[in-house]
PDB file of C-alpha atoms (C1' of nucleotides) in Angstrom:
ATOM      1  CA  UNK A 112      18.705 -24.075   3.785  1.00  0.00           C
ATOM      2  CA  UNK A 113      16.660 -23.155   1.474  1.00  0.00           C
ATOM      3  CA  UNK A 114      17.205 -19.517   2.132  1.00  0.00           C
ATOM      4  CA  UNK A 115      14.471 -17.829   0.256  1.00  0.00           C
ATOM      5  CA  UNK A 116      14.904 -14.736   1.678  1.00  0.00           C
ATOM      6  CA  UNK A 117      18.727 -14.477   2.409  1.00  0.00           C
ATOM      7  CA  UNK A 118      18.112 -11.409   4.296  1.00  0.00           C
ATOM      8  CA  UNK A 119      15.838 -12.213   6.850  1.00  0.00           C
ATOM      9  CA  UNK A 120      15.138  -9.239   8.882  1.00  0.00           C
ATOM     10  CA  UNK A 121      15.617  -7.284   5.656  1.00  0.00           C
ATOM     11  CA  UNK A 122      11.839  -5.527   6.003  1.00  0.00           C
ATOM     12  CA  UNK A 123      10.795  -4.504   2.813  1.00  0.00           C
ATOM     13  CA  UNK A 124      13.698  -3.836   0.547  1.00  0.00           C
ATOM     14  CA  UNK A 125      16.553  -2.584   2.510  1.00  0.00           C
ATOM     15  CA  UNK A 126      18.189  -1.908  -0.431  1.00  0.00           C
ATOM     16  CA  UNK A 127      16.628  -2.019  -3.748  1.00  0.00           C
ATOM     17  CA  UNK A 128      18.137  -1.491  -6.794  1.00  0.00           C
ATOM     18  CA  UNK A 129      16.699   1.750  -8.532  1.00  0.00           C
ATOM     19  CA  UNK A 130      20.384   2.918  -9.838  1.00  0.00           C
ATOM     20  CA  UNK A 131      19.620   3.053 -13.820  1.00  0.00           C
ATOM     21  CA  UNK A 132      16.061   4.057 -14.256  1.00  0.00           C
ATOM     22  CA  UNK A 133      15.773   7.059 -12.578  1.00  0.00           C
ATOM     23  CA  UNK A 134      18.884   9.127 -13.635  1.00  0.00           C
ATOM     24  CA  UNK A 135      16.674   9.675 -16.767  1.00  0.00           C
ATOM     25  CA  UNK A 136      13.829  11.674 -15.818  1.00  0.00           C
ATOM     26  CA  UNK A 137      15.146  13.333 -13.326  1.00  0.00           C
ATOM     27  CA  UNK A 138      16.866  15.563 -15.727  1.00  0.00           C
ATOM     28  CA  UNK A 139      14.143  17.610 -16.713  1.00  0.00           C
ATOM     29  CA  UNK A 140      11.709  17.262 -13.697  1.00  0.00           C
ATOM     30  CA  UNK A 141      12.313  20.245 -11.922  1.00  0.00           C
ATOM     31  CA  UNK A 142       9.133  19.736  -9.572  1.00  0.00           C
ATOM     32  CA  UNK A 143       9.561  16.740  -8.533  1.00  0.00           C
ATOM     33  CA  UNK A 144      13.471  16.157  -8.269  1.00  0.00           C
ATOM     34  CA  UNK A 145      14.726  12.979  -7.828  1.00  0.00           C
ATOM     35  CA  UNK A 146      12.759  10.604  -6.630  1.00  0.00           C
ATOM     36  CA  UNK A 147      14.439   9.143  -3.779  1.00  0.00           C
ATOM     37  CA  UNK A 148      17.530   7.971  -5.670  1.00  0.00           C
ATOM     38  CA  UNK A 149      19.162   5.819  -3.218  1.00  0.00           C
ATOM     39  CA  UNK A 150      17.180   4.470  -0.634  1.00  0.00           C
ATOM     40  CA  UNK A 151      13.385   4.196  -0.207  1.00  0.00           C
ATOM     41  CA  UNK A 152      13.005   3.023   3.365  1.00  0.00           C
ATOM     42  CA  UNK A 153      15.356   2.971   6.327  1.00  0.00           C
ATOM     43  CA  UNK A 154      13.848   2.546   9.968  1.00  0.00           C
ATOM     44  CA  UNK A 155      12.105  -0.545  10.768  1.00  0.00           C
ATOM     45  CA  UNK A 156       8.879  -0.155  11.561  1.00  0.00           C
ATOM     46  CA  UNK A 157       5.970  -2.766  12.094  1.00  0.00           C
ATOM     47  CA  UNK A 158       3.619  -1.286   9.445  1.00  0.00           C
ATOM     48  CA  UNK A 159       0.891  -1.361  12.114  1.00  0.00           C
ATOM     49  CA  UNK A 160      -0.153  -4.136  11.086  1.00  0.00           C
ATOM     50  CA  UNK A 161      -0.229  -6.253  14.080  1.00  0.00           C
ATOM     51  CA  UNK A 162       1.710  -4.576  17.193  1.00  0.00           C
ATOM     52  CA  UNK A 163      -1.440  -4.284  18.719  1.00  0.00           C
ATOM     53  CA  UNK A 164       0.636  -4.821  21.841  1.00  0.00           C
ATOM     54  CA  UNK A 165       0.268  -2.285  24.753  1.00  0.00           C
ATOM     55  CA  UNK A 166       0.375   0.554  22.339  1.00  0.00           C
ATOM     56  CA  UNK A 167      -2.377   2.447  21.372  1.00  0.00           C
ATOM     57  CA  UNK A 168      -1.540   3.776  17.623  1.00  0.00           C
ATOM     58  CA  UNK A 169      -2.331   1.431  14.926  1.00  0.00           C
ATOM     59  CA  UNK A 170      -4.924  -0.822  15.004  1.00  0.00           C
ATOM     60  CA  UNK A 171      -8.088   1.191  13.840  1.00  0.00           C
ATOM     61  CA  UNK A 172     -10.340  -1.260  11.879  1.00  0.00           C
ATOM     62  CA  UNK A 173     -12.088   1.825  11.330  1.00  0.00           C
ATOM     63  CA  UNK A 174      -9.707   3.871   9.404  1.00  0.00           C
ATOM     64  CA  UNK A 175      -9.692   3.756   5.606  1.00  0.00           C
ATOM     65  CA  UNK A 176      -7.070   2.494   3.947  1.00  0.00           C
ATOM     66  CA  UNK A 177      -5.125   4.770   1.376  1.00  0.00           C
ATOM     67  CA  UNK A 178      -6.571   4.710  -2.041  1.00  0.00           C
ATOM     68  CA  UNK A 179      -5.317   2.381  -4.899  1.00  0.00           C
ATOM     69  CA  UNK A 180      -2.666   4.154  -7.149  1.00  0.00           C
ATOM     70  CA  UNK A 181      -3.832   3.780 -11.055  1.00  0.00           C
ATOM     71  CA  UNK A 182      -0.602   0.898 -11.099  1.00  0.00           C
ATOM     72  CA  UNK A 183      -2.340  -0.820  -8.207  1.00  0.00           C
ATOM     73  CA  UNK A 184      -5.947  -0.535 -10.477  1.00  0.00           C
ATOM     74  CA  UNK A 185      -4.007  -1.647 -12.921  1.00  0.00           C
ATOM     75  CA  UNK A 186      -2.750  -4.493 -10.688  1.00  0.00           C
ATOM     76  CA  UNK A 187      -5.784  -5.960  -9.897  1.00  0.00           C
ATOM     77  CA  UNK A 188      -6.614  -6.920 -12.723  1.00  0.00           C
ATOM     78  CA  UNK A 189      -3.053  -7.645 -14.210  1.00  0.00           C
ATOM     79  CA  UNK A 190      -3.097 -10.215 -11.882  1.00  0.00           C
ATOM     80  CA  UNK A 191      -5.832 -12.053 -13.122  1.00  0.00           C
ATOM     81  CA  UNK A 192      -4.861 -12.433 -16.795  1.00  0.00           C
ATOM     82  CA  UNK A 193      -1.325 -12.976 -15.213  1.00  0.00           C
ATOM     83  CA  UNK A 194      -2.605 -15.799 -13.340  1.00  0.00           C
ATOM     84  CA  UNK A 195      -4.073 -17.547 -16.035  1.00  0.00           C
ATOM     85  CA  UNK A 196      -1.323 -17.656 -18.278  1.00  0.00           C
ATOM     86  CA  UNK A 197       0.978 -18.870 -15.483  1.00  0.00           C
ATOM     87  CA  UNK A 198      -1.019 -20.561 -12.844  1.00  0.00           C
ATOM     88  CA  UNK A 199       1.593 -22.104 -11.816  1.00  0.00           C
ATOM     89  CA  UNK A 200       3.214 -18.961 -11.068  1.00  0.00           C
ATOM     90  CA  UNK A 201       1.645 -16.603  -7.986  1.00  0.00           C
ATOM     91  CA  UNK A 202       4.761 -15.094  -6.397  1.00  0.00           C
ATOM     92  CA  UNK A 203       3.935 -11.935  -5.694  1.00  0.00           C
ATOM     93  CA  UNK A 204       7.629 -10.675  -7.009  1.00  0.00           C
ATOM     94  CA  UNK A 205       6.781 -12.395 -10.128  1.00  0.00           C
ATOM     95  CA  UNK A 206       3.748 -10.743 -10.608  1.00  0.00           C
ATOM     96  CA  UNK A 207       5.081  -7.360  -8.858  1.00  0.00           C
ATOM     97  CA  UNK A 208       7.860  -7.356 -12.021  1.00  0.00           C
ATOM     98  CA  UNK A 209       5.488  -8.427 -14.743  1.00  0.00           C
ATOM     99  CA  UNK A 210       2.906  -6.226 -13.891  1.00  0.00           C
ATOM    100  CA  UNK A 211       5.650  -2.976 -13.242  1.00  0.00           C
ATOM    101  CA  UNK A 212       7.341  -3.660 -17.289  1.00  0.00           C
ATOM    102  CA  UNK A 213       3.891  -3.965 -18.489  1.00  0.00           C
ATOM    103  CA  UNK A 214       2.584  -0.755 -16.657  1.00  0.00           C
ATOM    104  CA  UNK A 215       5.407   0.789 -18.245  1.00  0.00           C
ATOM    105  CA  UNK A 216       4.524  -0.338 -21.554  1.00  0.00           C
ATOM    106  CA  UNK A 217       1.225   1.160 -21.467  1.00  0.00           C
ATOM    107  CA  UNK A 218       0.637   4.584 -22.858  1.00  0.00           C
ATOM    108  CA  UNK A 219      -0.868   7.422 -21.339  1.00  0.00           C
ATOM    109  CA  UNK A 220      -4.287   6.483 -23.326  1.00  0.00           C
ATOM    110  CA  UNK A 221      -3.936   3.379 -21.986  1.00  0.00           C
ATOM    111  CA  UNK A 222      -3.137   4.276 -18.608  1.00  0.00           C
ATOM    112  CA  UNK A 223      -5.956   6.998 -18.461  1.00  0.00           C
ATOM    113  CA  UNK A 224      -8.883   4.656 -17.222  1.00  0.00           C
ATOM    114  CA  UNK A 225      -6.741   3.275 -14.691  1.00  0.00           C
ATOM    115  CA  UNK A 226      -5.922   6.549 -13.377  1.00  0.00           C
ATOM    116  CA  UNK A 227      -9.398   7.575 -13.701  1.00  0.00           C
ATOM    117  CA  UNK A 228     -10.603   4.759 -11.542  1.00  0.00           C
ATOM    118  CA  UNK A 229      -7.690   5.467  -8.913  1.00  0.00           C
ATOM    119  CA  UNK A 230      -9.332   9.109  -9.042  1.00  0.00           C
ATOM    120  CA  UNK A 231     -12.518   7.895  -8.348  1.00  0.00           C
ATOM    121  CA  UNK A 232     -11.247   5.522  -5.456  1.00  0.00           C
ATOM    122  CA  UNK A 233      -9.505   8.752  -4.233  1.00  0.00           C
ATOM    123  CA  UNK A 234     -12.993  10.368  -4.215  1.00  0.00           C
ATOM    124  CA  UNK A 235     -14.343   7.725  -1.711  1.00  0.00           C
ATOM    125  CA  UNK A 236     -11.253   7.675   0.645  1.00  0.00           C
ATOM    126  CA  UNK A 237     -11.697  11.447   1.397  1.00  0.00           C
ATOM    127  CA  UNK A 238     -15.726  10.589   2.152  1.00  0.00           C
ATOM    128  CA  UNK A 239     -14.685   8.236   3.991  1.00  0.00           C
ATOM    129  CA  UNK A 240     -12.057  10.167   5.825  1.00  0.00           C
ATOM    130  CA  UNK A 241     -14.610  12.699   6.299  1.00  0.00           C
ATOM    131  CA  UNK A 242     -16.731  10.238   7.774  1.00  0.00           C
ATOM    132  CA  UNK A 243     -13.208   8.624  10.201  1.00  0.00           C
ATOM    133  CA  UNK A 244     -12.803  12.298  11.388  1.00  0.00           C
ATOM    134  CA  UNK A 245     -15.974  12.159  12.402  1.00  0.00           C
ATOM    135  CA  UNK A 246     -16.101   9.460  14.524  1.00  0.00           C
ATOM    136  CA  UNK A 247     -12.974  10.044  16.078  1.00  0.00           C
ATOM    137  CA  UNK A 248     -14.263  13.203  17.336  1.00  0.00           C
ATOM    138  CA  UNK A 249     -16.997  11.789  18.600  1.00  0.00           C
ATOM    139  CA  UNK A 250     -15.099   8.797  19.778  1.00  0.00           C
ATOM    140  CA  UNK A 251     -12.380  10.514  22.329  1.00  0.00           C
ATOM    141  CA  UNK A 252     -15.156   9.749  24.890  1.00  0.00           C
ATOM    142  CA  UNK A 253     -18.626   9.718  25.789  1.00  0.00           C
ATOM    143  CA  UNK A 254     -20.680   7.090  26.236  1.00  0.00           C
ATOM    144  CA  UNK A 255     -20.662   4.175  24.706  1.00  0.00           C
ATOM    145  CA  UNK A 256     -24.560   4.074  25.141  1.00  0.00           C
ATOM    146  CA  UNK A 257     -24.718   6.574  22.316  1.00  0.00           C
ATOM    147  CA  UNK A 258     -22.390   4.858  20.139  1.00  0.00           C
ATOM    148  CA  UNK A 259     -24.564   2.387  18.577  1.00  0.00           C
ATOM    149  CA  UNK A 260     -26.836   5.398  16.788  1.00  0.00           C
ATOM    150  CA  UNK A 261     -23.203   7.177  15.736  1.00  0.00           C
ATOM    151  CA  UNK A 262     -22.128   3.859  14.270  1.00  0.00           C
ATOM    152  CA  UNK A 263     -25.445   3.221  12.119  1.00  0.00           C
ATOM    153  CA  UNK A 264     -25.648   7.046  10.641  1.00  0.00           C
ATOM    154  CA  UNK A 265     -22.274   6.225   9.714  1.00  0.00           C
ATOM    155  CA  UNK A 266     -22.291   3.297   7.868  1.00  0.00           C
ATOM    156  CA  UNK A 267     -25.187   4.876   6.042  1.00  0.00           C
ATOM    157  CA  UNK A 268     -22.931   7.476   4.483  1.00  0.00           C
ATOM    158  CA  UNK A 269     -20.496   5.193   3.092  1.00  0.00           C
ATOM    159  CA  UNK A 270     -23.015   2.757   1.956  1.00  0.00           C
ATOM    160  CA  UNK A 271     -24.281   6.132   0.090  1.00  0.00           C
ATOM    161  CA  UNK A 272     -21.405   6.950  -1.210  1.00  0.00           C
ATOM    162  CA  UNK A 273     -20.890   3.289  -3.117  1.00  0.00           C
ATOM    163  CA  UNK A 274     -24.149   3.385  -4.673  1.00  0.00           C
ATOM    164  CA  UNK A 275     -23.143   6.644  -5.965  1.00  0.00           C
ATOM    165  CA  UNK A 276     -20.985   5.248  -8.111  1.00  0.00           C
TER     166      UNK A 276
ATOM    167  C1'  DA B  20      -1.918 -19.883  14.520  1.00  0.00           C
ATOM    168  C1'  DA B  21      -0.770 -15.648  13.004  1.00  0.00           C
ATOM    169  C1'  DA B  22       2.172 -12.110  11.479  1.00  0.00           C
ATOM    170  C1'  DG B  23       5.866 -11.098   8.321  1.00  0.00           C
ATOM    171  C1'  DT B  24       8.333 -11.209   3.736  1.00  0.00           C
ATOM    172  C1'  DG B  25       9.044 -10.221  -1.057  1.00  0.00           C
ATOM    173  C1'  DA B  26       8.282  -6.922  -5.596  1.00  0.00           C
ATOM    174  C1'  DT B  27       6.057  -3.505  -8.302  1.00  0.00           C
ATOM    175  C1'  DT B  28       4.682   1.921  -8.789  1.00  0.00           C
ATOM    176  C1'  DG B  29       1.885   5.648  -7.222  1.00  0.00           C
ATOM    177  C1'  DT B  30      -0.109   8.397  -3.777  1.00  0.00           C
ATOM    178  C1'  DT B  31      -0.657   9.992   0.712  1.00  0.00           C
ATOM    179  C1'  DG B  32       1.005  11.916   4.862  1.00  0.00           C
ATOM    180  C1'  DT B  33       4.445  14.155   7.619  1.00  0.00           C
ATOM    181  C1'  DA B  34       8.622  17.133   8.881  1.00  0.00           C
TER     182       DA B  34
ATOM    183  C1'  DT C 150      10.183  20.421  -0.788  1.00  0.00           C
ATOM    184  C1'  DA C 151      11.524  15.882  -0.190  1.00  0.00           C
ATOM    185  C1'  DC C 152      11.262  11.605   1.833  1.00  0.00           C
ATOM    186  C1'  DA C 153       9.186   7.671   4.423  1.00  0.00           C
ATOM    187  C1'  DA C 154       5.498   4.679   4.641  1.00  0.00           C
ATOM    188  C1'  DC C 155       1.886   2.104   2.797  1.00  0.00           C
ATOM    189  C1'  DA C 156      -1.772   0.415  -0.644  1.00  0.00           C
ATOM    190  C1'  DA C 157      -3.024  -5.455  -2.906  1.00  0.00           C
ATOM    191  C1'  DT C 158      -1.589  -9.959  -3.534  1.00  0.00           C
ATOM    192  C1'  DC C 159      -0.242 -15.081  -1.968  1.00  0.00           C
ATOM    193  C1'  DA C 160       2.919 -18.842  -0.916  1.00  0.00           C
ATOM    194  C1'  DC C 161       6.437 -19.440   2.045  1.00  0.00           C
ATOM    195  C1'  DT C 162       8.979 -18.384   6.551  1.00  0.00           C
ATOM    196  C1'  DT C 163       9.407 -17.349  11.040  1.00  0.00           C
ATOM    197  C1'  DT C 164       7.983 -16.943  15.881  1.00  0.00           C
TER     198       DT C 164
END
DNA sequence: AAAGTGATTGTTGTA
DNA sequence: TACAACAATCACTTT
């Protein structure tokens, strides 16, 4: 029993917490209202990430994954330092906490390179979007014969579009 | 063996 | 406009 989870088929969060935090800025955010104040995630979906069952949807090595948010920038390397001053620790909840109090800790100064980055990372997901689009146009059929030069000019573009950086 | 889970915030995509 | 879903990570859990 060493019921780790407790939930089980709880997906992601079920139901998380978020009932003292975000009273406060929603206030005076008229844009943005409240920020899902209650629940974040009800059906149960498979992510995509396997199903790969009969279906069709899902399952594109191909497609770009969404761009890292400035927190997630910030992550990556959060999880370094965090790792060496508690190696014994890699939970990702443990990490996931530390690294969300310390994100909020930062200033905007502070948070400004990370957000920068994200930008730039943003940049290169709509290239490479462009570049997805692409191929799925070309991809709904034809012959596969063809393919291989499709496939090479395209790979050349993103390959471009690193070194740019 | 391989996919799923948990925990964080931000952004993207969709209705 | 507002919400749902997903992005990385890694040991453990489940099928």
């Amino acid at each position: 029993m060493k019921g780790a989870k407790g939930k089980g088929t709880a997906k992601r969060d079920a139901l998380k917490p978020v009932d003292d935090k975000i009273t406060v800025l929603v206030t005076n955010v008229n844009h943005y209202s409240f920020r899902k104040v209650g629940k974040r995630k009800a059906p149960a979906k498979a992510v995509g990430k396997s199903k790969a069952k009969g279906g069709k949807a899902a399952k594109d090595p191909n497609k770009p994954k969404r761009p890292p948010s400035a927190f997630f920038v910030f992550l990556e390397e959060f999880r370094q330092t965090f790792k060496k001053e508690n190696p014994t620790i890699k939970a990702v909840s443990a990490v996931g906490k530390a690294g969300g109090e310390k994100w909020k800790s930062l200033t905007a100064a502070e948070k400004a390179p990370y957000e920068a980055k994200a930008a730039k990372r943003k940049s290169e997901y709509e290239k490479q979007m462009n570049a997805y689009n692409k191929k799925q146009e070309s991809d709904v059929e034809d012959d596969e014969s063809d393919k291989s030069k499709s496939e090479v000019d395209e790979e050349s573009a993103q390959v471009s579009a690193l070194f740019r950086s």
